[in-house]
mmCIF file of C-alpha atoms in Angstrom:
data_model
loop_
_atom_site.group_PDB
_atom_site.id
_atom_site.type_symbol
_atom_site.label_atom_id
_atom_site.label_comp_id
_atom_site.label_asym_id
_atom_site.label_seq_id
_atom_site.Cartn_x
_atom_site.Cartn_y
_atom_site.Cartn_z
ATOM 1 C CA GLU A 1 -64.516 -22.375 -53.871
ATOM 2 C CA PRO A 2 -64.507 -26.188 -53.690
ATOM 3 C CA GLU A 3 -61.342 -27.674 -52.301
ATOM 4 C CA VAL A 4 -59.659 -30.947 -51.534
ATOM 5 C CA THR A 5 -59.416 -31.533 -47.800
ATOM 6 C CA GLN A 6 -56.992 -33.845 -46.036
ATOM 7 C CA THR A 7 -56.751 -35.243 -42.535
ATOM 8 C CA PRO A 8 -54.746 -35.416 -40.417
ATOM 9 C CA SER A 9 -52.539 -32.428 -41.114
ATOM 10 C CA HIS A 10 -49.716 -34.086 -39.202
ATOM 11 C CA GLN A 11 -49.287 -37.664 -37.981
ATOM 12 C CA VAL A 12 -46.414 -39.032 -35.961
ATOM 13 C CA THR A 13 -46.092 -42.805 -35.842
ATOM 14 C CA GLN A 14 -43.687 -45.504 -34.822
ATOM 15 C CA MET A 15 -41.908 -47.544 -37.474
ATOM 16 C CA GLY A 16 -43.915 -50.642 -38.337
ATOM 17 C CA GLN A 17 -47.279 -49.113 -37.472
ATOM 18 C CA GLU A 18 -50.155 -48.777 -39.903
ATOM 19 C CA VAL A 19 -51.183 -45.309 -41.017
ATOM 20 C CA ILE A 20 -54.298 -44.159 -42.851
ATOM 21 C CA LEU A 21 -54.353 -40.751 -44.499
ATOM 22 C CA ARG A 22 -57.737 -39.423 -45.486
ATOM 23 C CA CYS A 23 -58.875 -37.133 -48.255
ATOM 24 C CA VAL A 24 -62.165 -35.687 -49.412
ATOM 25 C CA PRO A 25 -61.797 -34.823 -53.095
ATOM 26 C CA ILE A 26 -63.868 -32.179 -54.873
ATOM 27 C CA SER A 27 -67.326 -33.642 -55.293
ATOM 28 C CA ASN A 28 -67.751 -33.714 -59.078
ATOM 29 C CA HIS A 29 -64.212 -34.890 -59.760
ATOM 30 C CA LEU A 30 -63.618 -38.303 -61.261
ATOM 31 C CA TYR A 31 -59.875 -38.836 -60.896
ATOM 32 C CA PHE A 32 -58.086 -39.099 -57.582
ATOM 33 C CA TYR A 33 -54.393 -39.142 -56.801
ATOM 34 C CA TRP A 34 -51.821 -39.400 -54.093
ATOM 35 C CA TYR A 35 -48.473 -37.688 -54.421
ATOM 36 C CA ARG A 36 -45.755 -37.263 -51.863
ATOM 37 C CA GLN A 37 -42.860 -34.905 -51.247
ATOM 38 C CA ILE A 38 -39.945 -36.003 -49.128
ATOM 39 C CA LEU A 39 -38.294 -32.998 -47.512
ATOM 40 C CA GLY A 40 -36.054 -31.246 -50.023
ATOM 41 C CA GLN A 41 -37.096 -33.445 -52.914
ATOM 42 C CA LYS A 42 -39.572 -33.359 -55.793
ATOM 43 C CA VAL A 43 -43.279 -33.922 -55.628
ATOM 44 C CA GLU A 44 -43.599 -37.562 -56.711
ATOM 45 C CA PHE A 45 -46.553 -39.421 -58.142
ATOM 46 C CA LEU A 46 -47.715 -42.407 -56.121
ATOM 47 C CA VAL A 47 -51.016 -43.567 -57.552
ATOM 48 C CA SER A 48 -54.032 -42.539 -59.598
ATOM 49 C CA PHE A 49 -57.532 -43.901 -59.096
ATOM 50 C CA TYR A 50 -60.457 -43.805 -61.486
ATOM 51 C CA ASN A 51 -63.745 -45.667 -61.665
ATOM 52 C CA ASN A 52 -63.059 -47.373 -58.343
ATOM 53 C CA GLU A 53 -59.767 -48.879 -59.326
ATOM 54 C CA ILE A 54 -56.114 -47.992 -59.564
ATOM 55 C CA SER A 55 -55.366 -46.681 -63.047
ATOM 56 C CA GLU A 56 -51.631 -46.229 -62.559
ATOM 57 C CA LYS A 57 -49.105 -46.585 -59.768
ATOM 58 C CA SER A 58 -45.453 -45.752 -59.435
ATOM 59 C CA GLU A 59 -42.652 -48.070 -58.362
ATOM 60 C CA ILE A 60 -42.835 -46.407 -54.940
ATOM 61 C CA PHE A 61 -46.371 -47.728 -54.477
ATOM 62 C CA ASP A 62 -45.475 -51.243 -53.390
ATOM 63 C CA ASP A 63 -47.475 -53.836 -51.461
ATOM 64 C CA GLN A 64 -47.227 -51.743 -48.295
ATOM 65 C CA PHE A 65 -49.460 -49.105 -49.859
ATOM 66 C CA SER A 66 -53.135 -49.321 -50.696
ATOM 67 C CA VAL A 67 -55.894 -46.911 -51.609
ATOM 68 C CA GLU A 68 -59.618 -47.126 -51.394
ATOM 69 C CA ARG A 69 -62.730 -45.046 -51.782
ATOM 70 C CA PRO A 70 -64.900 -46.670 -49.144
ATOM 71 C CA ASP A 71 -67.997 -44.504 -49.235
ATOM 72 C CA GLY A 72 -68.064 -42.465 -52.434
ATOM 73 C CA SER A 73 -66.658 -39.353 -50.822
ATOM 74 C CA ASN A 74 -63.512 -40.252 -48.901
ATOM 75 C CA PHE A 75 -60.326 -41.394 -50.596
ATOM 76 C CA THR A 76 -57.774 -43.016 -48.318
ATOM 77 C CA LEU A 77 -54.133 -43.985 -48.498
ATOM 78 C CA LYS A 78 -53.034 -46.776 -46.183
ATOM 79 C CA ILE A 79 -49.459 -47.628 -45.380
ATOM 80 C CA ARG A 80 -49.446 -51.053 -43.748
ATOM 81 C CA SER A 81 -46.112 -51.059 -41.983
ATOM 82 C CA THR A 82 -44.415 -47.698 -42.019
ATOM 83 C CA LYS A 83 -40.698 -47.268 -42.571
ATOM 84 C CA LEU A 84 -38.487 -44.325 -41.703
ATOM 85 C CA GLU A 85 -38.240 -43.440 -45.397
ATOM 86 C CA ASP A 86 -42.020 -43.043 -45.602
ATOM 87 C CA SER A 87 -41.670 -39.756 -43.726
ATOM 88 C CA ALA A 88 -42.915 -37.140 -46.159
ATOM 89 C CA MET A 89 -45.709 -34.742 -46.977
ATOM 90 C CA TYR A 90 -48.508 -36.675 -48.677
ATOM 91 C CA PHE A 91 -50.749 -34.736 -51.047
ATOM 92 C CA CYS A 92 -54.130 -35.877 -52.239
ATOM 93 C CA ALA A 93 -55.395 -34.428 -55.510
ATOM 94 C CA SER A 94 -58.439 -34.736 -57.715
ATOM 95 C CA SER A 95 -59.467 -33.688 -61.200
ATOM 96 C CA VAL A 96 -62.523 -33.659 -63.435
ATOM 97 C CA LEU A 97 -60.513 -35.026 -66.308
ATOM 98 C CA THR A 98 -56.826 -35.762 -66.530
ATOM 99 C CA GLY A 99 -54.742 -32.587 -66.729
ATOM 100 C CA GLU A 100 -55.352 -29.906 -64.136
ATOM 101 C CA LEU A 101 -55.105 -31.400 -60.677
ATOM 102 C CA PHE A 102 -56.398 -29.737 -57.534
ATOM 103 C CA PHE A 103 -54.288 -30.527 -54.490
ATOM 104 C CA GLY A 104 -55.107 -30.637 -50.819
ATOM 105 C CA GLU A 105 -52.959 -28.993 -48.200
ATOM 106 C CA GLY A 106 -51.127 -32.177 -47.426
ATOM 107 C CA SER A 107 -50.668 -34.564 -44.530
ATOM 108 C CA ARG A 108 -47.249 -34.581 -42.954
ATOM 109 C CA LEU A 109 -46.205 -38.077 -41.889
ATOM 110 C CA THR A 110 -43.322 -38.469 -39.477
ATOM 111 C CA VAL A 111 -42.108 -42.013 -38.843
ATOM 112 C CA LEU A 112 -39.927 -42.469 -35.751
ATOM 113 C CA ASP B 1 -35.716 -39.568 -62.778
ATOM 114 C CA GLN B 2 -34.823 -36.177 -64.211
ATOM 115 C CA GLN B 3 -37.392 -35.908 -66.972
ATOM 116 C CA VAL B 4 -38.446 -32.435 -65.810
ATOM 117 C CA LYS B 5 -35.750 -30.111 -64.551
ATOM 118 C CA GLN B 6 -35.803 -26.694 -62.989
ATOM 119 C CA ASN B 7 -32.152 -25.780 -62.801
ATOM 120 C CA SER B 8 -32.551 -22.621 -60.734
ATOM 121 C CA PRO B 9 -33.408 -23.446 -57.131
ATOM 122 C CA SER B 10 -34.120 -19.805 -56.359
ATOM 123 C CA LEU B 11 -34.813 -16.448 -57.956
ATOM 124 C CA SER B 12 -35.068 -12.992 -56.446
ATOM 125 C CA VAL B 13 -36.679 -10.040 -58.236
ATOM 126 C CA GLN B 14 -37.830 -6.552 -57.364
ATOM 127 C CA GLU B 15 -41.523 -5.796 -57.095
ATOM 128 C CA GLY B 16 -42.900 -4.565 -60.412
ATOM 129 C CA ARG B 17 -40.237 -6.266 -62.503
ATOM 130 C CA ILE B 18 -40.567 -9.423 -64.564
ATOM 131 C CA SER B 19 -39.969 -12.853 -63.053
ATOM 132 C CA ILE B 20 -38.891 -15.569 -65.472
ATOM 133 C CA LEU B 21 -38.908 -19.148 -64.258
ATOM 134 C CA ASN B 22 -37.439 -21.815 -66.487
ATOM 135 C CA CYS B 23 -38.062 -25.499 -66.983
ATOM 136 C CA ASP B 24 -36.471 -28.094 -69.246
ATOM 137 C CA TYR B 25 -37.721 -31.553 -70.112
ATOM 138 C CA THR B 26 -36.150 -34.529 -71.779
ATOM 139 C CA ASN B 27 -39.102 -36.554 -73.013
ATOM 140 C CA SER B 28 -40.262 -35.283 -76.402
ATOM 141 C CA MET B 29 -43.502 -37.208 -75.952
ATOM 142 C CA PHE B 30 -44.739 -34.867 -73.225
ATOM 143 C CA ASP B 31 -47.771 -33.052 -74.583
ATOM 144 C CA TYR B 32 -49.149 -30.968 -71.731
ATOM 145 C CA PHE B 33 -47.351 -28.773 -69.242
ATOM 146 C CA LEU B 34 -48.491 -27.055 -66.082
ATOM 147 C CA TRP B 35 -47.151 -24.573 -63.565
ATOM 148 C CA TYR B 36 -48.075 -24.845 -59.915
ATOM 149 C CA LYS B 37 -47.382 -22.426 -57.086
ATOM 150 C CA LYS B 38 -46.848 -23.608 -53.540
ATOM 151 C CA TYR B 39 -46.826 -21.629 -50.323
ATOM 152 C CA PRO B 40 -45.338 -23.156 -47.153
ATOM 153 C CA ALA B 41 -47.702 -25.569 -45.378
ATOM 154 C CA GLU B 42 -50.087 -25.597 -48.341
ATOM 155 C CA GLY B 43 -50.591 -27.873 -51.307
ATOM 156 C CA PRO B 44 -49.590 -26.922 -54.853
ATOM 157 C CA THR B 45 -52.054 -24.569 -56.545
ATOM 158 C CA PHE B 46 -52.593 -24.671 -60.285
ATOM 159 C CA LEU B 47 -51.482 -21.528 -62.094
ATOM 160 C CA ILE B 48 -51.450 -22.021 -65.823
ATOM 161 C CA SER B 49 -51.009 -24.738 -68.416
ATOM 162 C CA ILE B 50 -50.057 -25.142 -72.052
ATOM 163 C CA SER B 51 -50.650 -27.835 -74.612
ATOM 164 C CA SER B 52 -47.855 -28.869 -76.940
ATOM 165 C CA ILE B 53 -49.869 -27.608 -79.925
ATOM 166 C CA LYS B 54 -49.360 -24.052 -78.670
ATOM 167 C CA ASP B 55 -46.278 -21.999 -77.989
ATOM 168 C CA LYS B 56 -47.803 -19.429 -75.682
ATOM 169 C CA ASN B 57 -50.616 -19.170 -73.187
ATOM 170 C CA GLU B 58 -51.478 -16.074 -71.233
ATOM 171 C CA ASP B 59 -53.622 -15.549 -68.151
ATOM 172 C CA GLY B 60 -53.469 -12.115 -66.609
ATOM 173 C CA ARG B 61 -49.982 -11.472 -65.243
ATOM 174 C CA PHE B 62 -48.880 -15.015 -66.051
ATOM 175 C CA THR B 63 -47.642 -16.197 -69.442
ATOM 176 C CA VAL B 64 -46.177 -19.583 -70.255
ATOM 177 C CA PHE B 65 -43.976 -20.034 -73.317
ATOM 178 C CA LEU B 66 -43.185 -23.408 -74.835
ATOM 179 C CA ASN B 67 -40.239 -24.095 -77.133
ATOM 180 C CA LYS B 68 -40.675 -27.668 -78.275
ATOM 181 C CA SER B 69 -37.499 -27.847 -80.307
ATOM 182 C CA ALA B 70 -35.482 -26.845 -77.257
ATOM 183 C CA LYS B 71 -37.681 -28.856 -74.872
ATOM 184 C CA HIS B 72 -37.959 -25.760 -72.760
ATOM 185 C CA LEU B 73 -40.753 -23.822 -71.158
ATOM 186 C CA SER B 74 -40.809 -20.690 -69.113
ATOM 187 C CA LEU B 75 -43.231 -18.853 -66.880
ATOM 188 C CA HIS B 76 -43.261 -15.073 -66.996
ATOM 189 C CA ILE B 77 -44.852 -13.052 -64.237
ATOM 190 C CA VAL B 78 -45.362 -9.382 -65.047
ATOM 191 C CA PRO B 79 -45.452 -7.311 -62.940
ATOM 192 C CA SER B 80 -44.166 -9.347 -60.017
ATOM 193 C CA GLN B 81 -45.798 -8.755 -56.639
ATOM 194 C CA PRO B 82 -44.622 -9.671 -53.125
ATOM 195 C CA GLY B 83 -47.559 -12.096 -52.870
ATOM 196 C CA ASP B 84 -46.035 -14.053 -55.749
ATOM 197 C CA SER B 85 -43.234 -15.176 -53.421
ATOM 198 C CA ALA B 86 -43.589 -18.966 -53.343
ATOM 199 C CA VAL B 87 -42.147 -22.160 -54.764
ATOM 200 C CA TYR B 88 -43.040 -22.676 -58.421
ATOM 201 C CA PHE B 89 -43.212 -26.166 -59.858
ATOM 202 C CA CYS B 90 -43.180 -27.078 -63.500
ATOM 203 C CA ALA B 91 -45.003 -30.326 -64.325
ATOM 204 C CA ALA B 92 -45.505 -32.396 -67.449
ATOM 205 C CA SER B 93 -48.069 -34.925 -68.520
ATOM 206 C CA ASP B 94 -46.929 -38.046 -70.280
ATOM 207 C CA PRO B 95 -49.289 -39.145 -73.065
ATOM 208 C CA SER B 96 -48.659 -42.742 -72.106
ATOM 209 C CA SER B 97 -50.431 -41.772 -68.901
ATOM 210 C CA SER B 98 -53.049 -39.603 -70.588
ATOM 211 C CA ASN B 99 -55.868 -41.620 -69.083
ATOM 212 C CA THR B 100 -54.407 -41.645 -65.611
ATOM 213 C CA GLY B 101 -53.479 -38.039 -64.923
ATOM 214 C CA LYS B 102 -49.964 -38.754 -63.785
ATOM 215 C CA LEU B 103 -47.846 -35.603 -63.651
ATOM 216 C CA ILE B 104 -44.057 -35.460 -63.473
ATOM 217 C CA PHE B 105 -42.784 -32.519 -61.448
ATOM 218 C CA GLY B 106 -39.591 -30.521 -61.509
ATOM 219 C CA GLN B 107 -37.679 -29.753 -58.325
ATOM 220 C CA GLY B 108 -39.211 -26.324 -57.934
ATOM 221 C CA THR B 109 -37.853 -22.774 -57.965
ATOM 222 C CA THR B 110 -38.273 -20.527 -54.949
ATOM 223 C CA LEU B 111 -39.251 -17.043 -56.067
ATOM 224 C CA GLN B 112 -38.767 -14.106 -53.764
ATOM 225 C CA VAL B 113 -40.271 -10.785 -54.799
ATOM 226 C CA LYS B 114 -38.817 -7.911 -52.815
ATOM 227 C CA PRO B 115 -40.952 -4.842 -52.078
#
């Protein structure tokens, strides 16, 4: 069964460092997303991406965050200068159309 | 942001019995609802969905009921199995985001099914 894959599964970084989280969405999907879940809190929407551009972003997704799809298969989330409060599980998801999203297993980011 | 609420953080049921997970929402414009299941160290997995034009959708052991007037939906699992033990998230799609796929999640309910 096709699945969304994410790397790394866990990244530990120092505050202020840049982090790139990588995702390979399901191949025939058109919509791509990043969500995050801070420990003990809800799964929160960060950004959606369609047709090679951001279609919607949340207030969390400030100038420190960026996404790109550099090669038609990978979908990356970059955090330019990490803060302690960026520590969370980051989930990539994709969908054929809007509606049912397929999630990856997540990348745990720990900022020290 | 409490647009989607799951007021029960946990639920414990006996194997073979019915599990009922509840979800309330505040935005009457929501038109599509989904349930996801999540095991530890895994991403959410889609279970079942319902459009606001329906009041029930069934898929095997899983049934979702939607009461639009009460802004309430529930997930019924019958019969419950130990493998159903997981965190269950209710999610809603906002029509203002219908072309972006943004989902708004509840806090989740941890279901434990005892053998």
